[in-house]
Short mmCIF file of C-alpha atoms and ligand atoms in Angstrom, two decimals:
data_model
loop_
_atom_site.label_atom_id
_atom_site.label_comp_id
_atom_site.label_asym_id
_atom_site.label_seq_id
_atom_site.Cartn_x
_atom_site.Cartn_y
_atom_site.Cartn_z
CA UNK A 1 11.21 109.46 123.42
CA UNK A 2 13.54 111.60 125.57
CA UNK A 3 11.36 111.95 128.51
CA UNK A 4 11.00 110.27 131.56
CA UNK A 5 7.89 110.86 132.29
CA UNK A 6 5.64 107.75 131.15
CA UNK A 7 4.25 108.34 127.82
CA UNK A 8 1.96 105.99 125.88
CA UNK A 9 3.26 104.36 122.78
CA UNK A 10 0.44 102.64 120.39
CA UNK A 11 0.77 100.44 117.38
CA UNK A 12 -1.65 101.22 114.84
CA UNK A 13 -3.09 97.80 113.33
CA UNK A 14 -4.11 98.98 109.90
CA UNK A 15 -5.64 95.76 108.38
CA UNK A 16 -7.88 95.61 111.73
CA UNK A 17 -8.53 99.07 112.88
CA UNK A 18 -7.27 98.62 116.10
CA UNK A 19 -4.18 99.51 117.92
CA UNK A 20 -2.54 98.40 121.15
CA UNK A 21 -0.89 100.79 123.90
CA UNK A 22 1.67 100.40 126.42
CA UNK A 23 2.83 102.96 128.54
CA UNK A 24 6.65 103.56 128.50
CA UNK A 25 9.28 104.72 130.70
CA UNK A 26 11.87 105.51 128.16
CA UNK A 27 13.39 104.26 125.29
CA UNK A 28 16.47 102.33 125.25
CA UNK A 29 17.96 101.07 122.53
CA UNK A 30 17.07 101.39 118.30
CA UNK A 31 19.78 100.32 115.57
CA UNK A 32 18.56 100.14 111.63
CA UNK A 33 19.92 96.84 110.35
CA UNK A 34 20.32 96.34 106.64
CA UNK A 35 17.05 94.41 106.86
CA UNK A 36 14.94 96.34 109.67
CA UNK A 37 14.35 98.91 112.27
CA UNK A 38 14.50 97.71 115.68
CA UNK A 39 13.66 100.10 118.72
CA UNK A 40 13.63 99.26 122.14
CA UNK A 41 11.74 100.33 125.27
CA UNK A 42 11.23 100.08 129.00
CA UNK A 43 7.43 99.75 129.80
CA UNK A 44 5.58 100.78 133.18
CA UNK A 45 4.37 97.21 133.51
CA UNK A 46 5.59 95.29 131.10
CA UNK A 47 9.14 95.28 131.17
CA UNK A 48 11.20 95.43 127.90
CA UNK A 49 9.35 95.90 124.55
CA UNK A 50 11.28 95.16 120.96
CA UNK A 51 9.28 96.88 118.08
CA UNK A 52 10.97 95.74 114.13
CA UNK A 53 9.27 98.23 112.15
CA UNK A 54 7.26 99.83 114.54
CA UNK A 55 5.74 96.28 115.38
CA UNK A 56 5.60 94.99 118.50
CA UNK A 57 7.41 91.60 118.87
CA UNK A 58 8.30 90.93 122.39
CA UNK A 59 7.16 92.34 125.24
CA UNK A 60 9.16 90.62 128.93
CA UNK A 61 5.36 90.09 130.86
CA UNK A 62 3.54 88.30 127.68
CA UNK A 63 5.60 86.56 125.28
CA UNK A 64 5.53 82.66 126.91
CA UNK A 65 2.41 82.34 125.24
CA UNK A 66 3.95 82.69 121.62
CA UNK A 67 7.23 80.99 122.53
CA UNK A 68 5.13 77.66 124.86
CA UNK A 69 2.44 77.67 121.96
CA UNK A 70 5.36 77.73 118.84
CA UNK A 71 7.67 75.04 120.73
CA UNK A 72 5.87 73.11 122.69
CA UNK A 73 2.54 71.97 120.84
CA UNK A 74 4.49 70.19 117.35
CA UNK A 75 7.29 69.09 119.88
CA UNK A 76 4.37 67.21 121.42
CA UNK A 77 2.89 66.55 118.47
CA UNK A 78 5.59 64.97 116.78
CA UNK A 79 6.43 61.29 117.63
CA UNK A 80 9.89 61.65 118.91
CA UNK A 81 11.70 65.21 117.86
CA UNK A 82 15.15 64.76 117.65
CA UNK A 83 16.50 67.81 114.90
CA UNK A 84 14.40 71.26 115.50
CA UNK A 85 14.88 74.08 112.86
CA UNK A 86 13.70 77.69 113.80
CA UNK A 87 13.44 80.31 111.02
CA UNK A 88 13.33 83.53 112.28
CA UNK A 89 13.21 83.73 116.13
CA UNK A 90 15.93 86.07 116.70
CA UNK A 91 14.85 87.38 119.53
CA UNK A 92 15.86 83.16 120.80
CA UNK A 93 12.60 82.54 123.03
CA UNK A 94 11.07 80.09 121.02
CA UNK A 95 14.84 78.09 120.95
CA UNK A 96 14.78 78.29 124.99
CA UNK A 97 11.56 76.35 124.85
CA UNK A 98 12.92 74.03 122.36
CA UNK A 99 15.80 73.39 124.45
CA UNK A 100 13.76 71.79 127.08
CA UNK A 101 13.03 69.31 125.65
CA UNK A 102 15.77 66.65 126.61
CA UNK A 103 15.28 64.63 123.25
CA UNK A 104 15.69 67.33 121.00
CA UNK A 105 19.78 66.27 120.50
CA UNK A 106 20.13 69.44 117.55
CA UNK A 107 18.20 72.87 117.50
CA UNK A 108 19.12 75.35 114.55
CA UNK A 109 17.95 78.87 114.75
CA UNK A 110 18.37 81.04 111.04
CA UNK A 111 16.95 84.45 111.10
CA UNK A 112 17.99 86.83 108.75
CA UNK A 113 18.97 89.82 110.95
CA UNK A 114 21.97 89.42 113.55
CA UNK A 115 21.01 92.94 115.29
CA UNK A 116 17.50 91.30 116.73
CA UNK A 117 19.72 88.37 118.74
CA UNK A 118 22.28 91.05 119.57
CA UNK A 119 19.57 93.14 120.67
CA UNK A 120 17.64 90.59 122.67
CA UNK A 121 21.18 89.34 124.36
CA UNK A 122 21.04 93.08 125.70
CA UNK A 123 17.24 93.80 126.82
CA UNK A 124 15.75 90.25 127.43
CA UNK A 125 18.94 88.26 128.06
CA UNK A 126 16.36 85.25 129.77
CA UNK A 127 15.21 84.67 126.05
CA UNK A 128 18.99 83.40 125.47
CA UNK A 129 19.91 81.76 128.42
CA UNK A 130 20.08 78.52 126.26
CA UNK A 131 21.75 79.92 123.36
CA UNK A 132 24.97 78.24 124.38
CA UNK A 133 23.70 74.86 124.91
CA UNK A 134 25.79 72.09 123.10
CA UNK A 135 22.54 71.42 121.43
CA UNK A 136 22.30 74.97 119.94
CA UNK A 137 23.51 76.37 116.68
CA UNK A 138 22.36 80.63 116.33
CA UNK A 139 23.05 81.67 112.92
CA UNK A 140 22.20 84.40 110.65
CA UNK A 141 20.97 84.09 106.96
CA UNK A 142 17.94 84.25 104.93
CA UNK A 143 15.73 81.59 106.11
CA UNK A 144 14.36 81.00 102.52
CA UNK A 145 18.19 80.52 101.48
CA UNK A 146 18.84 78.28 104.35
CA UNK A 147 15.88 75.64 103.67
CA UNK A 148 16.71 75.38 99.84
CA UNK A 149 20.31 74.46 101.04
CA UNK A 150 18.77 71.88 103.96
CA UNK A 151 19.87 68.14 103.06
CA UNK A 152 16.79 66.06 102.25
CA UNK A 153 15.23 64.36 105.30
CA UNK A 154 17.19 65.67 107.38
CA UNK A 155 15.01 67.69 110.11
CA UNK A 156 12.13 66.64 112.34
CA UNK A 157 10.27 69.69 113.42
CA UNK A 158 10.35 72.87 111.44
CA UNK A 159 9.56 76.32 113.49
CA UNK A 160 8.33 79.74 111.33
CA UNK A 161 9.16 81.85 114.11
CA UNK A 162 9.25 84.64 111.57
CA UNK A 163 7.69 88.64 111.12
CA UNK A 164 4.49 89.12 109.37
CA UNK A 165 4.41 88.16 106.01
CA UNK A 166 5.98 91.71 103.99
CA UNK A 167 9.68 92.40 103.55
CA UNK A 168 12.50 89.87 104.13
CA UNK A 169 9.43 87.42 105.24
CA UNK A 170 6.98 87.53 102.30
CA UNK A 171 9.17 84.61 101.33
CA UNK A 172 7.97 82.42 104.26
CA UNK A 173 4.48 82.14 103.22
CA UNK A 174 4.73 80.36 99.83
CA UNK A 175 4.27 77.24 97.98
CA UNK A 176 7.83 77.26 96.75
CA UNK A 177 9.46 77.90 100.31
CA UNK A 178 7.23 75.21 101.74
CA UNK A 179 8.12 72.97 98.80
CA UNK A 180 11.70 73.25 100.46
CA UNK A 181 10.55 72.52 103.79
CA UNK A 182 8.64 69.36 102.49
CA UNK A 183 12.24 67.75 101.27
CA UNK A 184 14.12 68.89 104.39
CA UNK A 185 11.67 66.93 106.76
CA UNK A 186 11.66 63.32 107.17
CA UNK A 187 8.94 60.89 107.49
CA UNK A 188 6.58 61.87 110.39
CA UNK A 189 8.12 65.83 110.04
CA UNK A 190 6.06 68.66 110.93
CA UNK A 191 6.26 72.11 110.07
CA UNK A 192 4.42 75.00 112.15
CA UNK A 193 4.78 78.16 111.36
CA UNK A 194 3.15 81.32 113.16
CA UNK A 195 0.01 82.56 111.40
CA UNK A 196 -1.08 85.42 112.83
CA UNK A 197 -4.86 86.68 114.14
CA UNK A 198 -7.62 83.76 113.24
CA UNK A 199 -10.20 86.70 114.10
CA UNK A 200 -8.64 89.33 111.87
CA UNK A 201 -6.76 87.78 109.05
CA UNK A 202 -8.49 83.92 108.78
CA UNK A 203 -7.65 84.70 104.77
CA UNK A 204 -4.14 84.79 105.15
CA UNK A 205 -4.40 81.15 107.49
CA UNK A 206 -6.31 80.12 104.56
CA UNK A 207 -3.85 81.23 101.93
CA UNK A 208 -1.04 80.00 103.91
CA UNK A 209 -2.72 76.20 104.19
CA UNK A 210 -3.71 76.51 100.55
CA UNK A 211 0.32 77.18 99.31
CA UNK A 212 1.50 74.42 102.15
CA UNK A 213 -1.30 71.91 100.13
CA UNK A 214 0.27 73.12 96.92
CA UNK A 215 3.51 72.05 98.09
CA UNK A 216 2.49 68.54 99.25
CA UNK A 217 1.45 69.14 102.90
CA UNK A 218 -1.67 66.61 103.49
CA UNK A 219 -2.51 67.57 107.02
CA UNK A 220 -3.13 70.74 108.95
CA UNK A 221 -4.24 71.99 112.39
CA UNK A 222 -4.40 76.12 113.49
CA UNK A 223 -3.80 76.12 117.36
CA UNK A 224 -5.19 79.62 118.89
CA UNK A 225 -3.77 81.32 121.82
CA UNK A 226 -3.54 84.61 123.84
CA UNK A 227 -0.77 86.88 123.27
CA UNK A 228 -2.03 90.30 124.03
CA UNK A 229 0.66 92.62 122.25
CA UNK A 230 -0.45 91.06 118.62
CA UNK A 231 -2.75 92.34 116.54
CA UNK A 232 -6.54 91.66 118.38
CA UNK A 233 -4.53 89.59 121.19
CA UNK A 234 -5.57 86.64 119.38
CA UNK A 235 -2.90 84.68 118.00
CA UNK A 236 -2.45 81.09 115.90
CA UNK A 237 0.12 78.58 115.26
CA UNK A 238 -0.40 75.89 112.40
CA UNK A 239 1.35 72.91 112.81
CA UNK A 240 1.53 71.38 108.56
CA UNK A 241 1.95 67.31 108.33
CA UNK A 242 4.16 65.56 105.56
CA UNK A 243 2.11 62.34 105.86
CA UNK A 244 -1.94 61.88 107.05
CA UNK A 245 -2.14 61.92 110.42
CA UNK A 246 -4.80 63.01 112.82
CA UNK A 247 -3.00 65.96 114.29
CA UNK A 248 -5.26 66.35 117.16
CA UNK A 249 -3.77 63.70 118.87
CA UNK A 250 -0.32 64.29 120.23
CA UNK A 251 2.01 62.74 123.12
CA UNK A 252 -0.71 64.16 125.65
CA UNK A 253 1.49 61.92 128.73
CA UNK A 254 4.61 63.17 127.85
CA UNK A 255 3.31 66.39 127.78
CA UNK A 256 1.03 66.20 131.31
CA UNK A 257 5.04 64.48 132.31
CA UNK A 258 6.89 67.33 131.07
CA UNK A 259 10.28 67.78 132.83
CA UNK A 260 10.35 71.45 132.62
CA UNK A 261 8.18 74.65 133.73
CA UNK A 262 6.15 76.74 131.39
CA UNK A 263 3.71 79.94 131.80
CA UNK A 264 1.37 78.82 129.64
CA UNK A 265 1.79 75.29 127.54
CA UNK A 266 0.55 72.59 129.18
CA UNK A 267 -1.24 68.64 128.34
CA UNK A 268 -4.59 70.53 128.65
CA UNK A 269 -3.68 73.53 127.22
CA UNK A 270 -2.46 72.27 123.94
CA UNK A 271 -6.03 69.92 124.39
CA UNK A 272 -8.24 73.00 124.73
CA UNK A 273 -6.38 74.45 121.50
CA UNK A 274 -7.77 71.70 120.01
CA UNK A 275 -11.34 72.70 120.12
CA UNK A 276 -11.50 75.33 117.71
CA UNK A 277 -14.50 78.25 117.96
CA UNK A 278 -17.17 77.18 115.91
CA UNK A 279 -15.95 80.85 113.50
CA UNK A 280 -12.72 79.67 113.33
CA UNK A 281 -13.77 75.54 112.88
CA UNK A 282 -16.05 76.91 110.02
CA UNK A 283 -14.03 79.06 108.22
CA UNK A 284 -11.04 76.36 108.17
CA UNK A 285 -13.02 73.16 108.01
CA UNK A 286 -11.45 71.61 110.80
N1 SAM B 301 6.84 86.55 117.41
C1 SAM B 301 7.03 87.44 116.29
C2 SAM B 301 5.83 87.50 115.39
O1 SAM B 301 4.96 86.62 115.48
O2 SAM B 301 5.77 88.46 114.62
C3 SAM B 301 8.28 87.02 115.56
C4 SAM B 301 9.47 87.25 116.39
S1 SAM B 301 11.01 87.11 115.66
C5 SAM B 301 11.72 88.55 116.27
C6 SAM B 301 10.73 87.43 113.95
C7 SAM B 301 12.06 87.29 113.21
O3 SAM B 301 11.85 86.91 111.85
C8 SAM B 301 12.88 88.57 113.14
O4 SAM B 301 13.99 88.45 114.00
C9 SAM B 301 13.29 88.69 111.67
O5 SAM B 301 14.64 89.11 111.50
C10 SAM B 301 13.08 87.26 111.20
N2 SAM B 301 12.94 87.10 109.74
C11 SAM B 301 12.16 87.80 108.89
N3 SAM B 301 12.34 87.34 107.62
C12 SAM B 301 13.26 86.32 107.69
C13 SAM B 301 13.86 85.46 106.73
N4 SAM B 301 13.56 85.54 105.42
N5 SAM B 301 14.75 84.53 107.17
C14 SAM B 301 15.05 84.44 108.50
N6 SAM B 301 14.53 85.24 109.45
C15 SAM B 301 13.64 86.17 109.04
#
Protein backbone atom coordinates (compact mmCIF):
# COMPACT_ATOMS: atom_id res chain seq x y z
CA UNK A 1 0.00 0.00 0.00
CA UNK A 2 2.39 2.84 -0.94
CA UNK A 3 0.03 5.64 -0.60
CA UNK A 4 -0.80 7.91 1.94
CA UNK A 5 -3.86 8.67 1.18
CA UNK A 6 -6.37 6.45 3.38
CA UNK A 7 -7.39 3.48 1.51
CA UNK A 8 -9.78 0.76 2.71
CA UNK A 9 -8.43 -2.67 3.38
CA UNK A 10 -11.22 -5.60 3.78
CA UNK A 11 -10.92 -9.17 4.86
CA UNK A 12 -13.00 -11.37 2.93
CA UNK A 13 -14.71 -14.02 5.41
CA UNK A 14 -15.27 -16.88 3.01
CA UNK A 15 -17.06 -19.46 5.28
CA UNK A 16 -19.58 -16.46 6.21
CA UNK A 17 -19.89 -14.22 3.29
CA UNK A 18 -18.98 -11.30 4.96
CA UNK A 19 -15.97 -9.18 5.19
CA UNK A 20 -14.76 -6.46 7.54
CA UNK A 21 -13.07 -2.99 6.48
CA UNK A 22 -10.79 -0.67 8.05
CA UNK A 23 -9.51 2.25 6.55
CA UNK A 24 -5.66 2.56 6.53
CA UNK A 25 -3.11 5.13 6.57
CA UNK A 26 -0.23 3.11 5.35
CA UNK A 27 1.36 0.05 5.78
CA UNK A 28 4.17 -0.54 8.01
CA UNK A 29 5.72 -3.46 8.49
CA UNK A 30 5.24 -7.35 6.65
CA UNK A 31 8.02 -10.18 7.12
CA UNK A 32 7.13 -13.99 5.79
CA UNK A 33 8.18 -16.27 8.63
CA UNK A 34 8.83 -19.90 7.91
CA UNK A 35 5.34 -20.49 9.31
CA UNK A 36 3.26 -17.26 8.15
CA UNK A 37 2.76 -13.97 6.54
CA UNK A 38 2.48 -11.17 8.82
CA UNK A 39 1.67 -7.53 7.49
CA UNK A 40 1.25 -4.61 9.41
CA UNK A 41 -0.75 -1.38 9.19
CA UNK A 42 -1.60 2.02 10.60
CA UNK A 43 -5.47 2.51 10.62
CA UNK A 44 -7.47 5.96 10.53
CA UNK A 45 -9.13 5.00 13.79
CA UNK A 46 -7.96 2.12 14.95
CA UNK A 47 -4.45 2.32 15.49
CA UNK A 48 -2.11 -0.62 14.56
CA UNK A 49 -3.60 -3.67 12.73
CA UNK A 50 -1.47 -7.22 12.50
CA UNK A 51 -3.00 -9.41 9.65
CA UNK A 52 -1.13 -13.44 9.63
CA UNK A 53 -2.34 -14.51 6.40
CA UNK A 54 -4.33 -11.79 5.42
CA UNK A 55 -6.34 -12.29 8.79
CA UNK A 56 -6.91 -9.80 11.01
CA UNK A 57 -5.56 -10.55 14.55
CA UNK A 58 -5.07 -7.45 16.48
CA UNK A 59 -6.26 -4.33 15.96
CA UNK A 60 -4.81 -1.38 19.08
CA UNK A 61 -8.80 0.10 19.68
CA UNK A 62 -10.55 -3.57 20.01
CA UNK A 63 -8.52 -6.34 21.13
CA UNK A 64 -9.21 -6.16 25.30
CA UNK A 65 -12.19 -7.95 24.59
CA UNK A 66 -10.31 -11.16 23.28
CA UNK A 67 -7.36 -10.77 25.64
CA UNK A 68 -10.04 -9.81 29.21
CA UNK A 69 -12.45 -12.63 27.83
CA UNK A 70 -9.29 -15.42 27.16
CA UNK A 71 -7.50 -14.48 30.63
CA UNK A 72 -9.68 -13.37 32.82
CA UNK A 73 -12.96 -15.63 32.79
CA UNK A 74 -10.95 -19.44 33.55
CA UNK A 75 -8.54 -17.34 35.83
CA UNK A 76 -11.79 -16.65 37.68
CA UNK A 77 -13.08 -19.70 37.09
CA UNK A 78 -10.45 -21.73 38.38
CA UNK A 79 -10.15 -22.16 42.22
CA UNK A 80 -6.80 -20.71 42.81
CA UNK A 81 -4.48 -20.40 39.41
CA UNK A 82 -1.10 -20.62 40.25
CA UNK A 83 0.84 -22.10 36.69
CA UNK A 84 -0.86 -20.44 33.37
CA UNK A 85 0.18 -21.93 29.93
CA UNK A 86 -0.62 -19.85 26.71
CA UNK A 87 -0.32 -21.57 23.30
CA UNK A 88 -0.14 -19.28 20.72
CA UNK A 89 -0.56 -15.61 21.80
CA UNK A 90 2.37 -14.16 20.21
CA UNK A 91 1.22 -11.10 19.78
CA UNK A 92 1.60 -11.32 24.28
CA UNK A 93 -1.90 -9.56 25.13
CA UNK A 94 -3.55 -12.35 26.52
CA UNK A 95 -0.05 -12.95 28.90
CA UNK A 96 -0.44 -9.10 30.06
CA UNK A 97 -3.84 -10.02 31.35
CA UNK A 98 -2.57 -13.10 32.88
CA UNK A 99 0.02 -11.25 34.59
CA UNK A 100 -2.42 -9.41 36.67
CA UNK A 101 -3.32 -11.63 38.39
CA UNK A 102 -1.02 -11.54 41.59
CA UNK A 103 -1.47 -15.40 42.27
CA UNK A 104 -0.54 -16.58 39.06
CA UNK A 105 3.42 -17.25 40.48
CA UNK A 106 4.40 -18.92 36.59
CA UNK A 107 2.92 -17.85 33.10
CA UNK A 108 4.39 -19.74 29.93
CA UNK A 109 3.65 -18.39 26.55
CA UNK A 110 4.64 -21.11 23.35
CA UNK A 111 3.66 -19.93 19.98
CA UNK A 112 5.18 -21.28 17.14
CA UNK A 113 6.32 -18.16 15.23
CA UNK A 114 9.02 -15.74 16.91
CA UNK A 115 8.35 -12.93 14.08
CA UNK A 116 4.56 -12.27 15.57
CA UNK A 117 6.22 -11.32 19.30
CA UNK A 118 9.01 -9.51 17.45
CA UNK A 119 6.50 -7.87 15.48
CA UNK A 120 4.11 -6.94 18.25
CA UNK A 121 7.31 -5.65 20.49
CA UNK A 122 7.51 -3.11 17.43
CA UNK A 123 3.75 -1.96 16.59
CA UNK A 124 1.79 -2.66 19.88
CA UNK A 125 4.64 -2.63 22.41
CA UNK A 126 1.58 -2.16 25.41
CA UNK A 127 0.69 -5.89 24.54
CA UNK A 128 4.31 -6.73 26.07
CA UNK A 129 4.77 -4.49 28.72
CA UNK A 130 4.73 -7.63 31.04
CA UNK A 131 6.80 -9.81 29.01
CA UNK A 132 9.69 -9.29 31.37
CA UNK A 133 7.97 -10.01 34.52
CA UNK A 134 9.86 -12.58 36.80
CA UNK A 135 6.70 -14.51 36.39
CA UNK A 136 7.03 -14.69 32.55
CA UNK A 137 8.67 -17.22 30.33
CA UNK A 138 8.09 -16.13 26.08
CA UNK A 139 9.19 -18.94 24.07
CA UNK A 140 8.88 -20.18 20.64
CA UNK A 141 7.94 -23.79 19.52
CA UNK A 142 5.14 -25.75 18.25
CA UNK A 143 2.53 -25.64 20.80
CA UNK A 144 1.40 -29.27 19.95
CA UNK A 145 5.22 -30.26 20.60
CA UNK A 146 5.34 -28.31 23.75
CA UNK A 147 2.15 -29.97 25.55
CA UNK A 148 3.27 -33.62 24.63
CA UNK A 149 6.61 -32.68 26.41
CA UNK A 150 4.52 -30.88 29.56
CA UNK A 151 5.22 -32.97 32.90
CA UNK A 152 1.99 -34.56 34.12
CA UNK A 153 -0.02 -32.34 36.50
CA UNK A 154 1.90 -29.86 36.26
CA UNK A 155 -0.24 -26.70 34.98
CA UNK A 156 -3.41 -25.07 36.29
CA UNK A 157 -4.96 -23.08 33.54
CA UNK A 158 -4.32 -23.85 29.93
CA UNK A 159 -4.85 -20.77 27.29
CA UNK A 160 -5.47 -21.67 23.20
CA UNK A 161 -4.62 -18.30 22.29
CA UNK A 162 -3.98 -19.73 18.85
CA UNK A 163 -4.98 -18.83 14.76
CA UNK A 164 -7.94 -20.43 13.26
CA UNK A 165 -7.85 -23.92 13.01
CA UNK A 166 -5.69 -24.53 9.26
CA UNK A 167 -1.91 -24.57 9.01
CA UNK A 168 0.51 -24.78 11.97
CA UNK A 169 -2.91 -24.70 14.17
CA UNK A 170 -5.07 -27.51 12.74
CA UNK A 171 -3.18 -29.34 15.44
CA UNK A 172 -4.89 -27.40 18.29
CA UNK A 173 -8.28 -28.60 17.70
CA UNK A 174 -7.97 -32.38 18.26
CA UNK A 175 -8.65 -35.21 20.47
CA UNK A 176 -5.02 -36.22 20.56
CA UNK A 177 -3.64 -32.60 21.39
CA UNK A 178 -6.29 -32.26 24.05
CA UNK A 179 -5.43 -35.75 25.28
CA UNK A 180 -2.01 -33.97 26.09
CA UNK A 181 -3.51 -31.14 27.72
CA UNK A 182 -5.68 -33.52 29.95
CA UNK A 183 -2.22 -35.08 31.56
CA UNK A 184 -0.48 -31.68 31.82
CA UNK A 185 -3.35 -30.22 34.08
CA UNK A 186 -3.83 -31.09 37.58
CA UNK A 187 -6.85 -31.72 39.56
CA UNK A 188 -9.32 -28.75 39.27
CA UNK A 189 -7.27 -27.66 35.69
CA UNK A 190 -9.04 -25.93 33.06
CA UNK A 191 -8.34 -25.55 29.59
CA UNK A 192 -9.98 -22.67 27.33
CA UNK A 193 -9.18 -22.32 24.17
CA UNK A 194 -10.55 -19.60 21.60
CA UNK A 195 -13.35 -20.95 19.39
CA UNK A 196 -14.20 -18.67 17.06
CA UNK A 197 -17.89 -17.15 15.78
CA UNK A 198 -20.91 -19.10 17.80
CA UNK A 199 -23.17 -17.39 14.97
CA UNK A 200 -21.12 -18.52 12.00
CA UNK A 201 -19.21 -21.62 12.77
CA UNK A 202 -21.36 -23.27 16.02
CA UNK A 203 -20.09 -26.73 14.08
CA UNK A 204 -16.64 -26.21 14.63
CA UNK A 205 -17.55 -25.27 18.76
CA UNK A 206 -19.31 -28.45 18.46
CA UNK A 207 -16.52 -30.44 16.91
CA UNK A 208 -14.06 -28.90 19.12
CA UNK A 209 -16.22 -30.00 22.51
CA UNK A 210 -16.84 -33.35 20.86
CA UNK A 211 -12.67 -34.13 20.40
CA UNK A 212 -12.09 -32.37 24.10
CA UNK A 213 -14.99 -35.23 25.35
CA UNK A 214 -13.01 -37.77 23.38
CA UNK A 215 -10.05 -36.91 25.23
CA UNK A 216 -11.59 -37.08 28.74
CA UNK A 217 -12.85 -33.48 29.26
CA UNK A 218 -16.29 -33.91 31.35
CA UNK A 219 -17.31 -30.31 31.52
CA UNK A 220 -17.70 -27.43 29.13
CA UNK A 221 -18.94 -23.82 28.96
CA UNK A 222 -18.68 -21.38 25.46
CA UNK A 223 -18.41 -17.71 26.84
CA UNK A 224 -19.49 -15.14 23.89
CA UNK A 225 -18.13 -11.75 23.50
CA UNK A 226 -17.68 -8.71 21.14
CA UNK A 227 -14.61 -8.35 19.24
CA UNK A 228 -15.50 -6.51 16.13
CA UNK A 229 -12.40 -7.29 13.76
CA UNK A 230 -13.38 -11.27 13.83
CA UNK A 231 -15.32 -12.87 11.61
CA UNK A 232 -19.31 -11.52 12.32
CA UNK A 233 -17.81 -9.53 15.48
CA UNK A 234 -19.05 -12.28 17.46
CA UNK A 235 -16.53 -14.14 19.22
CA UNK A 236 -16.35 -17.33 21.92
CA UNK A 237 -14.06 -18.69 24.41
CA UNK A 238 -14.66 -22.32 25.89
CA UNK A 239 -13.33 -22.89 29.05
CA UNK A 240 -12.98 -27.40 29.08
CA UNK A 241 -13.04 -29.00 32.84
CA UNK A 242 -10.84 -32.11 33.87
CA UNK A 243 -13.29 -33.01 36.68
CA UNK A 244 -17.45 -32.21 36.91
CA UNK A 245 -17.93 -29.04 37.97
CA UNK A 246 -20.64 -26.52 37.38
CA UNK A 247 -18.62 -24.06 35.39
CA UNK A 248 -21.04 -21.32 35.66
CA UNK A 249 -20.04 -20.56 38.91
CA UNK A 250 -16.68 -18.95 39.31
CA UNK A 251 -14.81 -16.69 42.06
CA UNK A 252 -17.55 -13.93 41.20
CA UNK A 253 -15.91 -11.72 44.63
CA UNK A 254 -12.59 -12.00 43.63
CA UNK A 255 -13.47 -11.01 40.42
CA UNK A 256 -16.05 -7.84 41.44
CA UNK A 257 -12.38 -7.34 43.96
CA UNK A 258 -10.10 -7.45 41.16
CA UNK A 259 -6.85 -5.53 41.82
CA UNK A 260 -6.31 -4.45 38.35
CA UNK A 261 -8.15 -2.40 35.42
CA UNK A 262 -9.70 -3.96 32.40
CA UNK A 263 -11.76 -2.57 29.20
CA UNK A 264 -14.03 -5.06 29.19
CA UNK A 265 -13.86 -8.23 31.83
CA UNK A 266 -15.56 -7.67 34.72
CA UNK A 267 -17.74 -9.88 37.85
CA UNK A 268 -20.85 -9.07 35.71
CA UNK A 269 -19.46 -9.35 32.57
CA UNK A 270 -18.13 -12.81 32.82
CA UNK A 271 -21.98 -13.33 34.64
CA UNK A 272 -23.82 -12.04 31.57
CA UNK A 273 -21.53 -14.50 29.41
CA UNK A 274 -23.11 -16.90 31.27
CA UNK A 275 -26.53 -16.58 29.86
CA UNK A 276 -26.16 -17.95 26.58
CA UNK A 277 -28.79 -16.83 23.51
CA UNK A 278 -31.38 -19.23 23.43
CA UNK A 279 -29.52 -20.18 19.39
CA UNK A 280 -26.46 -20.62 20.90
CA UNK A 281 -27.96 -22.50 24.44
CA UNK A 282 -29.81 -24.80 21.88
CA UNK A 283 -27.39 -25.67 19.56
CA UNK A 284 -24.76 -26.53 22.49
CA UNK A 285 -27.10 -27.86 25.13
CA UNK A 286 -25.97 -25.72 27.74
N1 LIG B 1 -6.62 -13.68 18.68
C1 LIG B 1 -6.22 -14.42 17.50
C2 LIG B 1 -7.33 -15.29 16.97
O1 LIG B 1 -8.31 -15.54 17.70
O2 LIG B 1 -7.21 -15.68 15.81
C3 LIG B 1 -4.98 -15.20 17.83
C4 LIG B 1 -3.85 -14.29 18.07
S1 LIG B 1 -2.28 -14.97 18.18
C5 LIG B 1 -1.45 -13.87 17.15
C6 LIG B 1 -2.37 -16.47 17.27
C7 LIG B 1 -1.01 -17.16 17.35
O3 LIG B 1 -1.15 -18.58 17.21
C8 LIG B 1 -0.03 -16.76 16.25
O4 LIG B 1 0.97 -15.96 16.81
C9 LIG B 1 0.51 -18.08 15.70
O5 LIG B 1 1.91 -18.04 15.45
C10 LIG B 1 0.16 -19.02 16.84
N2 LIG B 1 0.14 -20.45 16.49
C11 LIG B 1 -0.48 -21.04 15.44
N3 LIG B 1 -0.25 -22.38 15.46
C12 LIG B 1 0.53 -22.64 16.57
C13 LIG B 1 1.09 -23.81 17.14
N4 LIG B 1 0.92 -25.02 16.58
N5 LIG B 1 1.82 -23.68 18.28
C14 LIG B 1 2.00 -22.45 18.85
N6 LIG B 1 1.50 -21.30 18.36
C15 LIG B 1 0.77 -21.40 17.22
Amino acid sequence: MASSSPTWLHENFDHTGSAFGLRMVRKLDEVQSPFQKIEMYESTDWGNVMLIDGAMMVTTRDNFFYHEMMAHAPLYTHADPKDVVIIGGGDCGTLREVLKHPGVRTAVQCDIDEQVTRMAEKYFPELCESNNDPRATVMFDDGIAYMKNAAPESIDVIIVDSTDPVGPAEGLFNQAFYETCLRALRPGGLLVQQSESPLALMQLILDMRGAMTDAGFVDFRTLPFPQPCYPTGYWSCTIASKEKRDLTQFRKADAAAKPFDTQYYTADIHQSALVLPPFVARALKD
